[in-house]
Coordinates of C-alpha atoms in Angstrom, one line a residue:
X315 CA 117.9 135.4 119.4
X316 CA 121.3 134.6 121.1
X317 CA 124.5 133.6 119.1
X318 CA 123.8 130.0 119.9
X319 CA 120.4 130.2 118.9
X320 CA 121.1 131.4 115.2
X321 CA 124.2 128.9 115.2
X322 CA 121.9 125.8 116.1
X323 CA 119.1 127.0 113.7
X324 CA 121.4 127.7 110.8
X325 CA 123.1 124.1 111.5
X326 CA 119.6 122.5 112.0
X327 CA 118.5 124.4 108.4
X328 CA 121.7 123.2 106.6
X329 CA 121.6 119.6 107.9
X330 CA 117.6 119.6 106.7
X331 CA 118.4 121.0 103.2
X332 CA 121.6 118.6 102.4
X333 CA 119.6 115.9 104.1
X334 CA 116.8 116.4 101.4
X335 CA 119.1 116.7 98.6
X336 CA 121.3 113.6 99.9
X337 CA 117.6 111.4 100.4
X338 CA 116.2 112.6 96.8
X339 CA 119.1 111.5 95.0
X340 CA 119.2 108.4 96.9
X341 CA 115.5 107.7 96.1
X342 CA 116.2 108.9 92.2
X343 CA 118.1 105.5 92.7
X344 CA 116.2 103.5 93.7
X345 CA 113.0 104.7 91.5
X346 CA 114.8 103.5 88.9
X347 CA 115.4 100.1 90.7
X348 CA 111.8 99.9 91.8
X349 CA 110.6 100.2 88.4
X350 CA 112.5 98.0 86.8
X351 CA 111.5 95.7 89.8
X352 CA 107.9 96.7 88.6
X353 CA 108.5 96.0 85.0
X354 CA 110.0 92.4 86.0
X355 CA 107.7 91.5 88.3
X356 CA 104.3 92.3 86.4
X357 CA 105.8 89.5 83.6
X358 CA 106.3 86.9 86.6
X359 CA 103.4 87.2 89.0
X360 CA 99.8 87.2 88.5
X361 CA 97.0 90.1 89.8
X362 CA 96.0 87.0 92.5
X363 CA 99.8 87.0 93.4
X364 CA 99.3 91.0 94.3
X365 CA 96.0 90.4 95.7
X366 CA 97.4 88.1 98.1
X367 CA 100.5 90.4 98.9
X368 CA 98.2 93.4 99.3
X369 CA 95.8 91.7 101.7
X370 CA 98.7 90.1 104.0
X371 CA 100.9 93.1 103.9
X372 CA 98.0 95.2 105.5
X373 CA 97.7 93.2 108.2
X374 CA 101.7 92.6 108.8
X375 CA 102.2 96.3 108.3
X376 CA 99.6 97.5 110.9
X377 CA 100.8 94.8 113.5
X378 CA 104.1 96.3 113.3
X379 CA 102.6 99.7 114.1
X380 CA 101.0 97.8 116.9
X381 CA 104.4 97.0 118.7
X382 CA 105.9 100.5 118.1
X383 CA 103.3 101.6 120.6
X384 CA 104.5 105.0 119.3
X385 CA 108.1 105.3 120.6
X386 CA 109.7 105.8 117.5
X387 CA 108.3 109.1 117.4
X388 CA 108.4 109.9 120.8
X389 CA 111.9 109.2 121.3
X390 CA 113.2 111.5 118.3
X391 CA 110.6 114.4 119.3
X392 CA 112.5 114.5 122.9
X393 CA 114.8 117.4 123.3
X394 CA 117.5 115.2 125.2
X395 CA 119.9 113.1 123.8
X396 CA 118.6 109.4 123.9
X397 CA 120.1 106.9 126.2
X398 CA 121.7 103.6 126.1
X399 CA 119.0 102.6 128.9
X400 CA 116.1 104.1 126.7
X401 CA 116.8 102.2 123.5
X402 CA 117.9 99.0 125.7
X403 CA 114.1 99.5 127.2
X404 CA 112.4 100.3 123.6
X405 CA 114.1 97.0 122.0
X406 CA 112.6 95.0 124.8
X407 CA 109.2 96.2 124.6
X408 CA 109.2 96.4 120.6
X409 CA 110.0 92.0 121.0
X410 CA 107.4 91.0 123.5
X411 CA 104.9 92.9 121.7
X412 CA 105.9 91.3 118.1
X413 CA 105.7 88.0 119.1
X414 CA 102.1 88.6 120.9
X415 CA 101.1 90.7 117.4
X416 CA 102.4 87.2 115.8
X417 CA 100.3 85.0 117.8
X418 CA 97.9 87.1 116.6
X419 CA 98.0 87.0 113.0
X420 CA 98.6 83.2 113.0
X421 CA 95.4 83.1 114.8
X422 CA 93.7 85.9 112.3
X423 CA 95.1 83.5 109.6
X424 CA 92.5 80.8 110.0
X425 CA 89.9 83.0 109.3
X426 CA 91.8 85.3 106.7
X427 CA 92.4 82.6 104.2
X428 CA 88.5 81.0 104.8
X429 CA 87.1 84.8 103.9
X430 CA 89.4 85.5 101.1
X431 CA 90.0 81.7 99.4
X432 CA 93.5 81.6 99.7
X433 CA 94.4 79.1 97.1
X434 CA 97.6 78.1 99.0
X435 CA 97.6 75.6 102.2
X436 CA 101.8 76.8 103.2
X437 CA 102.3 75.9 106.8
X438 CA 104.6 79.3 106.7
X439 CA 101.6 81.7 106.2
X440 CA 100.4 81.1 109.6
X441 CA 104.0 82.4 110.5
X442 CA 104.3 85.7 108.7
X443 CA 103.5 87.6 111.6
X444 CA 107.1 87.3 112.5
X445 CA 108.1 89.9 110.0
X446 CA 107.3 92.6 112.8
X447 CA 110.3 91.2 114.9
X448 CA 112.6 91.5 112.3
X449 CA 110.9 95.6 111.6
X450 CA 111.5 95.9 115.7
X451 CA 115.3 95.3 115.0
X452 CA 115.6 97.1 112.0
X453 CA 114.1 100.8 113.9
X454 CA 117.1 100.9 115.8
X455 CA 119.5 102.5 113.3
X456 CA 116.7 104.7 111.7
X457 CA 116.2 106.1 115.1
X458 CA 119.6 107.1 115.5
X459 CA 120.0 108.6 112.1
X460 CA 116.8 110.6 112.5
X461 CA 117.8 111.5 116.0
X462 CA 121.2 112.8 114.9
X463 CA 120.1 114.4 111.5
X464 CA 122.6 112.1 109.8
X465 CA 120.5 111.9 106.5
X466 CA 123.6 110.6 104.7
X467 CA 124.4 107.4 106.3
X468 CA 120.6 106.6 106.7
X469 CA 120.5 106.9 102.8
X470 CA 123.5 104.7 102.6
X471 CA 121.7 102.4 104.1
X472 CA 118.2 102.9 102.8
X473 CA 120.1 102.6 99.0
X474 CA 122.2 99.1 99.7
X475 CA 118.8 97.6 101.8
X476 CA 116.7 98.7 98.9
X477 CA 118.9 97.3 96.5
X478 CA 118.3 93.9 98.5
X479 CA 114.4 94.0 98.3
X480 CA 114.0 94.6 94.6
X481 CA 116.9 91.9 93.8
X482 CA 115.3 89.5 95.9
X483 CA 111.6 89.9 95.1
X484 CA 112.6 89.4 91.3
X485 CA 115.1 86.6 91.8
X486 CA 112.7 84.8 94.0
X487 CA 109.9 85.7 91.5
X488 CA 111.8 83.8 88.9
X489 CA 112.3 81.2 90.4
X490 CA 108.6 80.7 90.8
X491 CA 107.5 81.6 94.5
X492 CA 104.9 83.6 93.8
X493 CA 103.7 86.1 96.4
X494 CA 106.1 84.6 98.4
X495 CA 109.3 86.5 96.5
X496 CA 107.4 90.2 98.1
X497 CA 108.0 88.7 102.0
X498 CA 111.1 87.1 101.1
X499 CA 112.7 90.6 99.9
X500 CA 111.1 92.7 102.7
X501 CA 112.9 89.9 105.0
X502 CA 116.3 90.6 103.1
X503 CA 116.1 94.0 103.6
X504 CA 115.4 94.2 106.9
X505 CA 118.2 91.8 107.3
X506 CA 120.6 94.6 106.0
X507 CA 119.3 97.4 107.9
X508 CA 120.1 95.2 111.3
X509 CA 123.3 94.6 109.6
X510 CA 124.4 97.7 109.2
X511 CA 123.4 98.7 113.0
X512 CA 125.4 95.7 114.7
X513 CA 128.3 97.0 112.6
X514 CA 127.9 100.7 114.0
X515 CA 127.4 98.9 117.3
X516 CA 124.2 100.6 117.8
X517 CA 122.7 97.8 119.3
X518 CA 122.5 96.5 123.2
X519 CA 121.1 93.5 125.4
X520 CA 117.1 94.2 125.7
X521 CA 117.0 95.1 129.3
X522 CA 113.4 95.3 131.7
X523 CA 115.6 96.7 134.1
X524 CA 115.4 100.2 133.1
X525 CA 112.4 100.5 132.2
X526 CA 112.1 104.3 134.1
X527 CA 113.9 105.9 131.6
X528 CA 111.2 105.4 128.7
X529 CA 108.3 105.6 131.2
X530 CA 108.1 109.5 130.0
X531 CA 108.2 108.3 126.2
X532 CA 105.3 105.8 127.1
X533 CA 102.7 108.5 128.2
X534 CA 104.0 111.0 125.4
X535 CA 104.0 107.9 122.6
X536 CA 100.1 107.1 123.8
X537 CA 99.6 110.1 121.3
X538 CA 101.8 108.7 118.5
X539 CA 100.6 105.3 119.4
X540 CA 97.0 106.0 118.5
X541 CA 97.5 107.9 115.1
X542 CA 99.2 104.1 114.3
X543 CA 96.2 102.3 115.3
X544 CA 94.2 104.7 113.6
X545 CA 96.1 103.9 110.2
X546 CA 96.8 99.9 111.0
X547 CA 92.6 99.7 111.3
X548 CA 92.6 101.6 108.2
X549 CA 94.7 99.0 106.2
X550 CA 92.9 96.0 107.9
X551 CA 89.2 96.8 107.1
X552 CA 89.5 98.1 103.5
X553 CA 90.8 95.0 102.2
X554 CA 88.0 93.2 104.2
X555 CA 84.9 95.7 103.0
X556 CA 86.5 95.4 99.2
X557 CA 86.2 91.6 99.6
X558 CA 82.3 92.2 99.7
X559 CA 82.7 93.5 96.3
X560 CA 85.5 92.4 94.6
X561 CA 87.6 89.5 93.9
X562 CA 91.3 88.7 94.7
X563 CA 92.4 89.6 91.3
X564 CA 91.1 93.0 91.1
X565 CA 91.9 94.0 94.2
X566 CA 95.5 92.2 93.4
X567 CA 95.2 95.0 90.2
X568 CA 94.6 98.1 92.5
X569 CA 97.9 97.2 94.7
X570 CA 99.9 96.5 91.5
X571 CA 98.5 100.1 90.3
X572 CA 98.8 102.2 93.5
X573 CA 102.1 100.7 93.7
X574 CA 103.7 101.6 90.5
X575 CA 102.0 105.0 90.9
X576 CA 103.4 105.5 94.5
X577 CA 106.8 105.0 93.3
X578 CA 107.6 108.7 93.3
X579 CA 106.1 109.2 97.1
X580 CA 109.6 108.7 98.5
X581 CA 110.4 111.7 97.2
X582 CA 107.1 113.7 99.9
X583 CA 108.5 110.9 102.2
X584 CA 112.2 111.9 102.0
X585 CA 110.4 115.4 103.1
X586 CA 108.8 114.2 105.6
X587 CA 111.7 112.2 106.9
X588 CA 114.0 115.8 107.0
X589 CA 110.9 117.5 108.3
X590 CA 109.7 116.0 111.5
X591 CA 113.2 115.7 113.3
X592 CA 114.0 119.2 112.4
X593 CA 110.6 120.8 113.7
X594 CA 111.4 118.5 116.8
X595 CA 114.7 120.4 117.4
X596 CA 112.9 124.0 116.0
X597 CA 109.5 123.8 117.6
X598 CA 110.3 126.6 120.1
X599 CA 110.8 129.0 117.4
X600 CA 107.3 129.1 115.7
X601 CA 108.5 131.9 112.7
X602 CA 111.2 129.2 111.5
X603 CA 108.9 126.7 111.4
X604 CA 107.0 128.4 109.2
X605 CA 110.0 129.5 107.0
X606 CA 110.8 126.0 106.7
X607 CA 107.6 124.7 106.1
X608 CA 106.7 127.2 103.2
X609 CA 110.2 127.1 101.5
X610 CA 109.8 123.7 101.5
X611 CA 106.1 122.7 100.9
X612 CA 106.2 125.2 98.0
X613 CA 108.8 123.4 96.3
X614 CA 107.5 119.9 97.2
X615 CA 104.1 120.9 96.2
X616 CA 105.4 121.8 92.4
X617 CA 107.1 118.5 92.4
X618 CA 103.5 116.5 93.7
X619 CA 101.9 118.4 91.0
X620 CA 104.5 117.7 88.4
X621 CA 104.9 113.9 88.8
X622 CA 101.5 112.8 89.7
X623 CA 100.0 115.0 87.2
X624 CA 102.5 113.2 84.4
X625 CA 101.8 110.0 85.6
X626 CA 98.2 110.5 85.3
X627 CA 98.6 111.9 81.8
X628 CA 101.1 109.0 80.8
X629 CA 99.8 106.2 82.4
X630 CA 97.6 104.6 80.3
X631 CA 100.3 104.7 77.8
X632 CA 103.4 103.4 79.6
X633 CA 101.1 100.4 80.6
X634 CA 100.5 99.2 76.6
X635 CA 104.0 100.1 76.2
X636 CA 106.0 98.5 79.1
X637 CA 103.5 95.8 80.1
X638 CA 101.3 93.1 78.9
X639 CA 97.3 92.4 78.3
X640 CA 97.0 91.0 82.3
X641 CA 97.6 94.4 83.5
X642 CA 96.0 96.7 80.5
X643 CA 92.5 97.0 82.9
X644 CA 94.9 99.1 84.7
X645 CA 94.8 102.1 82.4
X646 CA 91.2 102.8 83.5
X647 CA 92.1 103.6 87.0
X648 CA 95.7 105.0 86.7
X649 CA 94.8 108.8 86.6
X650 CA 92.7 108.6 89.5
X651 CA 94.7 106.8 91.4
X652 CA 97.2 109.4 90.6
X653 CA 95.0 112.4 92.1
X654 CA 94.4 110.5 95.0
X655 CA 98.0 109.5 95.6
X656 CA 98.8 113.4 94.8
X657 CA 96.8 114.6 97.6
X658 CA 97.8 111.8 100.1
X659 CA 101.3 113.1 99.5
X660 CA 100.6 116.8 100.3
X661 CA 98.4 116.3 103.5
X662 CA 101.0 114.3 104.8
X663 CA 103.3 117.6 105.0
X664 CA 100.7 118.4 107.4
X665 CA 100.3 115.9 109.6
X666 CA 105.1 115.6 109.6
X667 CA 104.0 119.2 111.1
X668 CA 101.8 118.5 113.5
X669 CA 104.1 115.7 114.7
X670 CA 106.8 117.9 114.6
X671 CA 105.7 120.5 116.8
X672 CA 104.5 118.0 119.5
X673 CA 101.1 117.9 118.8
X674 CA 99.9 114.4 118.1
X675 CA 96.8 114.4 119.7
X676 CA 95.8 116.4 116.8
X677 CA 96.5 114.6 114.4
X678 CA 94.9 111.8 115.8
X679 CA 91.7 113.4 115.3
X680 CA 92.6 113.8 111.7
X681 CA 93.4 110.4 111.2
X682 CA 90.6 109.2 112.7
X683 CA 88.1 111.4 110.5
X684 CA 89.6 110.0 107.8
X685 CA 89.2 106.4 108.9
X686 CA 85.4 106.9 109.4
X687 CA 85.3 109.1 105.9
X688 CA 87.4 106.0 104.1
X689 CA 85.3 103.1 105.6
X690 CA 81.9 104.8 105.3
X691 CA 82.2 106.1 101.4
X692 CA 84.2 102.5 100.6
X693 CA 81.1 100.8 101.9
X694 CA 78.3 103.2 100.2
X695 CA 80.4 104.0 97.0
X696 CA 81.9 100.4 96.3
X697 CA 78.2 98.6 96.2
X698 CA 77.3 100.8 93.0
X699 CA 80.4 101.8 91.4
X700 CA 82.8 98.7 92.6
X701 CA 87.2 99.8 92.6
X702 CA 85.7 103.1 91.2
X703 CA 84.0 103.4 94.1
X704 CA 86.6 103.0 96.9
X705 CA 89.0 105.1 94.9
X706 CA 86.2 107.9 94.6
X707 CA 85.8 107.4 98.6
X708 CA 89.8 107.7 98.7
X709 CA 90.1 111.1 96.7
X710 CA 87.1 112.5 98.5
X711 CA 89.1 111.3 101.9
X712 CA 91.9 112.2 101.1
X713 CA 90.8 116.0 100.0
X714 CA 88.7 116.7 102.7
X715 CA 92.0 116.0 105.4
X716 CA 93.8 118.0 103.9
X717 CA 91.7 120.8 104.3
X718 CA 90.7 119.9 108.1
X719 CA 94.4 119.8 108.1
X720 CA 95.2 122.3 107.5
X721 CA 92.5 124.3 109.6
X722 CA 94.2 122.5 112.5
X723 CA 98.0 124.0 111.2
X724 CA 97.0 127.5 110.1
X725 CA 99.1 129.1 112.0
X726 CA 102.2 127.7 110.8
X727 CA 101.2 127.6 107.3
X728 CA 101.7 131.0 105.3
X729 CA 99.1 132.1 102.7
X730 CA 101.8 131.5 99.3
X731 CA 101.7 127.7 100.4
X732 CA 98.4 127.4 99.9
X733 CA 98.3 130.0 97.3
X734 CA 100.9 127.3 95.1
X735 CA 99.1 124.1 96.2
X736 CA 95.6 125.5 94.5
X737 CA 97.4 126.7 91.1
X738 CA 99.8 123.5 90.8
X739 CA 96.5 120.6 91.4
X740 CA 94.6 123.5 89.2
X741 CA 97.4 123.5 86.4
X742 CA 97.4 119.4 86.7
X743 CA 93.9 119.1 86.8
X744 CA 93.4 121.2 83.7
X745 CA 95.9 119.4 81.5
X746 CA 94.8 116.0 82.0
X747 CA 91.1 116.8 81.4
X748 CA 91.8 118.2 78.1
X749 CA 94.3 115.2 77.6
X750 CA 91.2 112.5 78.7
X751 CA 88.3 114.9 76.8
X752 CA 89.9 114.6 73.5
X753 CA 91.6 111.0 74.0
X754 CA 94.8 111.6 73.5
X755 CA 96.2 109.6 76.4
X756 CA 97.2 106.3 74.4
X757 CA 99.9 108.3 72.6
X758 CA 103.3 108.8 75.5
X759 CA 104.7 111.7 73.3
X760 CA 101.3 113.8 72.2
X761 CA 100.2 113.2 76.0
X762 CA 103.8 114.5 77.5
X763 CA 104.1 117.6 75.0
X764 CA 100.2 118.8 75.9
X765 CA 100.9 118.3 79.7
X766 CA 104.0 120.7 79.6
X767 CA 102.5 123.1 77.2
X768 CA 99.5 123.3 79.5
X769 CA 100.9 122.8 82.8
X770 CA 103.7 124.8 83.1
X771 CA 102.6 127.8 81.7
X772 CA 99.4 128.3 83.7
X773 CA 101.4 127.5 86.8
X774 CA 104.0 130.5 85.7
X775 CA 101.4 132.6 84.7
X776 CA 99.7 132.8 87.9
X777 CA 103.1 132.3 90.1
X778 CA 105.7 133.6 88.6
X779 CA 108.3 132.2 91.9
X780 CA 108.2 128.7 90.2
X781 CA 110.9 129.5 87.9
X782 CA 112.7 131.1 90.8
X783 CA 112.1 127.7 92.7
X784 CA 113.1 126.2 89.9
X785 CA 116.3 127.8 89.1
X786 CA 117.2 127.0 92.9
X787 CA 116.9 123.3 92.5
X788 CA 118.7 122.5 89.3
X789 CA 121.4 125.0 90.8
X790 CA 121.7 122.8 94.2
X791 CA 121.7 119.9 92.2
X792 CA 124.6 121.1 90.1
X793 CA 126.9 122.4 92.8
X794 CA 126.0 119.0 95.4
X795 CA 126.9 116.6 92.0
X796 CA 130.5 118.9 91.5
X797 CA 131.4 118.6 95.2

């Protein structure tokens, strides 16, 4: 390894760990914000009012995938630098295709609201499809950050346009529109993230004039492109097999759930957000990818099995405490949504890799096993057992990718990741059985103090590098809070 080899690698590791740190205290933030949010919002909207948000947001979301056509990634996996002509090129393509994608969805509309009975007749449903011009604007910045490693202005950013979406949801959710308060917020904070790129003038005139610079990007963002439709199809046909089976409201209860569960998976996506650009910039140099990936997963991995594991074990309840009788159904499906959103979390470490390292193709295969596996065991498992069901189909999913996934990424994986991933799901899985066996999940303090005495000490037991791991984190903390 030459000098500038080990100078680039030791800058690329540094940026990577304060970029972490920076993004985890950022998203400590805005946790707190979200659930608050969450707390506010249960006592103002409905189940239907989720249901509707859930539904909608699945298709918006995947459109918006749709019109990246898989640039995003493309362009911060290059090796180069990326040009003023490239992201003049990108901006124009990500706007022709969010208006077609808009066409679209007003068009989908018709049918949407006859299949799901939509109670509401709003002209401006028909129109939501817009949303993905205002996401096309709002990549720019990220792009740049991501490109550049600059993980403290992107959480700048992320923080003051977060702060945004949970103000505006709840003020608008007061004021009594509805499902409409969820749009309105996303809007507002896309609105800041566009903001904040005019002002660093990151911005320029969409231009088909130069379209040969992004022509390379194209063929290489095919790959990217497809793991997007892969997911986008995903979030389209659940909602539509679940309608076979269940109505509005519940399914409005399993968003409202799965999101106030999922609010600690911007921690594994902070991860992922540090990972991928810095395997992009490592991914000649195979023995630091590993490094990076096992330093890193180990640590993430006690912190999946930590939070999920307590939220499954406190869940039922923090929802008697914190909310009221609409939402108490909830406490039946909170600890398995929390295994399922565990294991979601830790295969995505996987596929950041397998992104990282150029290999998309890959983990297109992946995704697409797991959209058959999702659909097939929704449709067979939701008929008998009905949200039980699909969120047995989703764990089962969910597991079995991980696993193929990490068939596909053996060779950058070491054995101690795996080795920590089996104990810590072990150690979790142990504490809330005896905590669900012998009912002691409606008490918050009896259900904390048997997790911990369970959960920690059989993780020690059998790896004794957790307190070292440990130790490290509350000592980075420390020193990054004094500086």
């Amino acid at each position: 390894m030459t000098d500038n080899e080990s100078i680039k690698r030791k800058k690329i590791a540094t940026q990577s760990k304060r970029g972490l740190l920076i993004l985890s205290l950022r998203t400590a933030i805005t946790n707190v914000l979200q659930f608050i949010s969450s707390i506010s919002l249960a006592r103002l909207l409905t189940p239907y009012d989720y249901g509707v948000f859930g539904i909608l947001n699945g298709w918006i979301s995947s459109l918006s995938y749709l019109t990246d056509i898989g640039l995003h990634e493309s362009l911060v996996q290059q090796k180069s630098d990326i040009s003023i002509n490239q992201m003049k090129s990108y901006l124009s393509i990500r706007i022709i295709l969010s208006v077609s994608v808009s066409i679209f969805f007003g068009i989908s509309f018709i049918f949407l609201k006859s299949y799901y009975n939509f109670k509401s007749d709003s002209l401006g449903l028909y129109f939501l499809g817009l949303i993905t011009i205002f996401e096309a604007f709002s990549t720019i910045p990220k792009i740049h950050f991501q490109k550049n490693l600059n993980f403290i202005a992107f959480s700048k950013i992320e923080l003051i346009s977060t702060v945004f979406l949970y103000i505006g949801q709840v003020l608008f959710a007061y004021l009594g529109f509805g499902f409409w308060s969820f749009f309105i917020g996303i809007i507002l904070r896309q609105l800041t993230i566009i903001a904040s790129g005019f002002y660093l003038k990151m911005y320029h005139v969409p231009s088909f004039t130069h379209l040969q610079p992004i022509f390379s990007n194209l063929k290489k963002g095919v790959f990217y492109q497809i793991n997007l439709i892969i997911i986008a199809l995903n979030a389209i046909f659940i909602p539509i097999i679940l309608k076979l089976f269940l109505d509005v409201d519940t399914i409005g209860l399993y968003f409202w759930t799965n999101g106030l569960v999922s609010i600690p998976l911007v921690f594994i996506n902070n991860y992922n957000n540090v990972l991928f650009p810095a395997i992009a910039k490592l991914q000649s140099n195979r023995e630091q990818i590993k490094i990076l990936i096992t330093r890193g997963g180990e640590v993430l991995i006690l912190a999946i099995g930590l939070i999920f594991g307590l939220g499954a074990a406190l869940g039922p309840s923090l929802i008697d405490i914190l909310f009221n009788e609409r939402w108490y159904a909830a406490k039946s499906i909170i600890a398995l949504i929390s295994l399922t959103i565990g294991l979601y979390g830790t295969r995505n470490i996987i596929n950041s890799l397998l992104s990282g390292i150029g290999n998309p193709f890959m983990r297109s295969k992946i995704e697409l096993i797991n959209f058959f596996l999702v659909i097939g065991l929704t449709y067979i498992l939701a008929q008998q057992f009905q949200l039980f069901g699909f969120l047995y189909a989703q764990t089962i999913a969910n597991f079995t990718i991980l696993i193929i996934a990490s068939i596909y990424a053996r060779e950058y994986i070491q054995f101690d990741l795996i080795k920590r991933f089996i104990i810590v799901f072990s150690g979790a899985l142990l504490a809330n059985y005896l905590l669900y066996n012998f009912k002691l999940v409606n008490n918050i303090f009896i259900s904390f103090l048997i997790f911990m005495l369970v959960f920690f000490p059989f993780c020690v037991l059998l790896d004794r590098k957790i307190i070292i791991d440990l130790q490290q984190i509350f000592h980075k903390i420390k020193s990054f809070i004094k500086k």
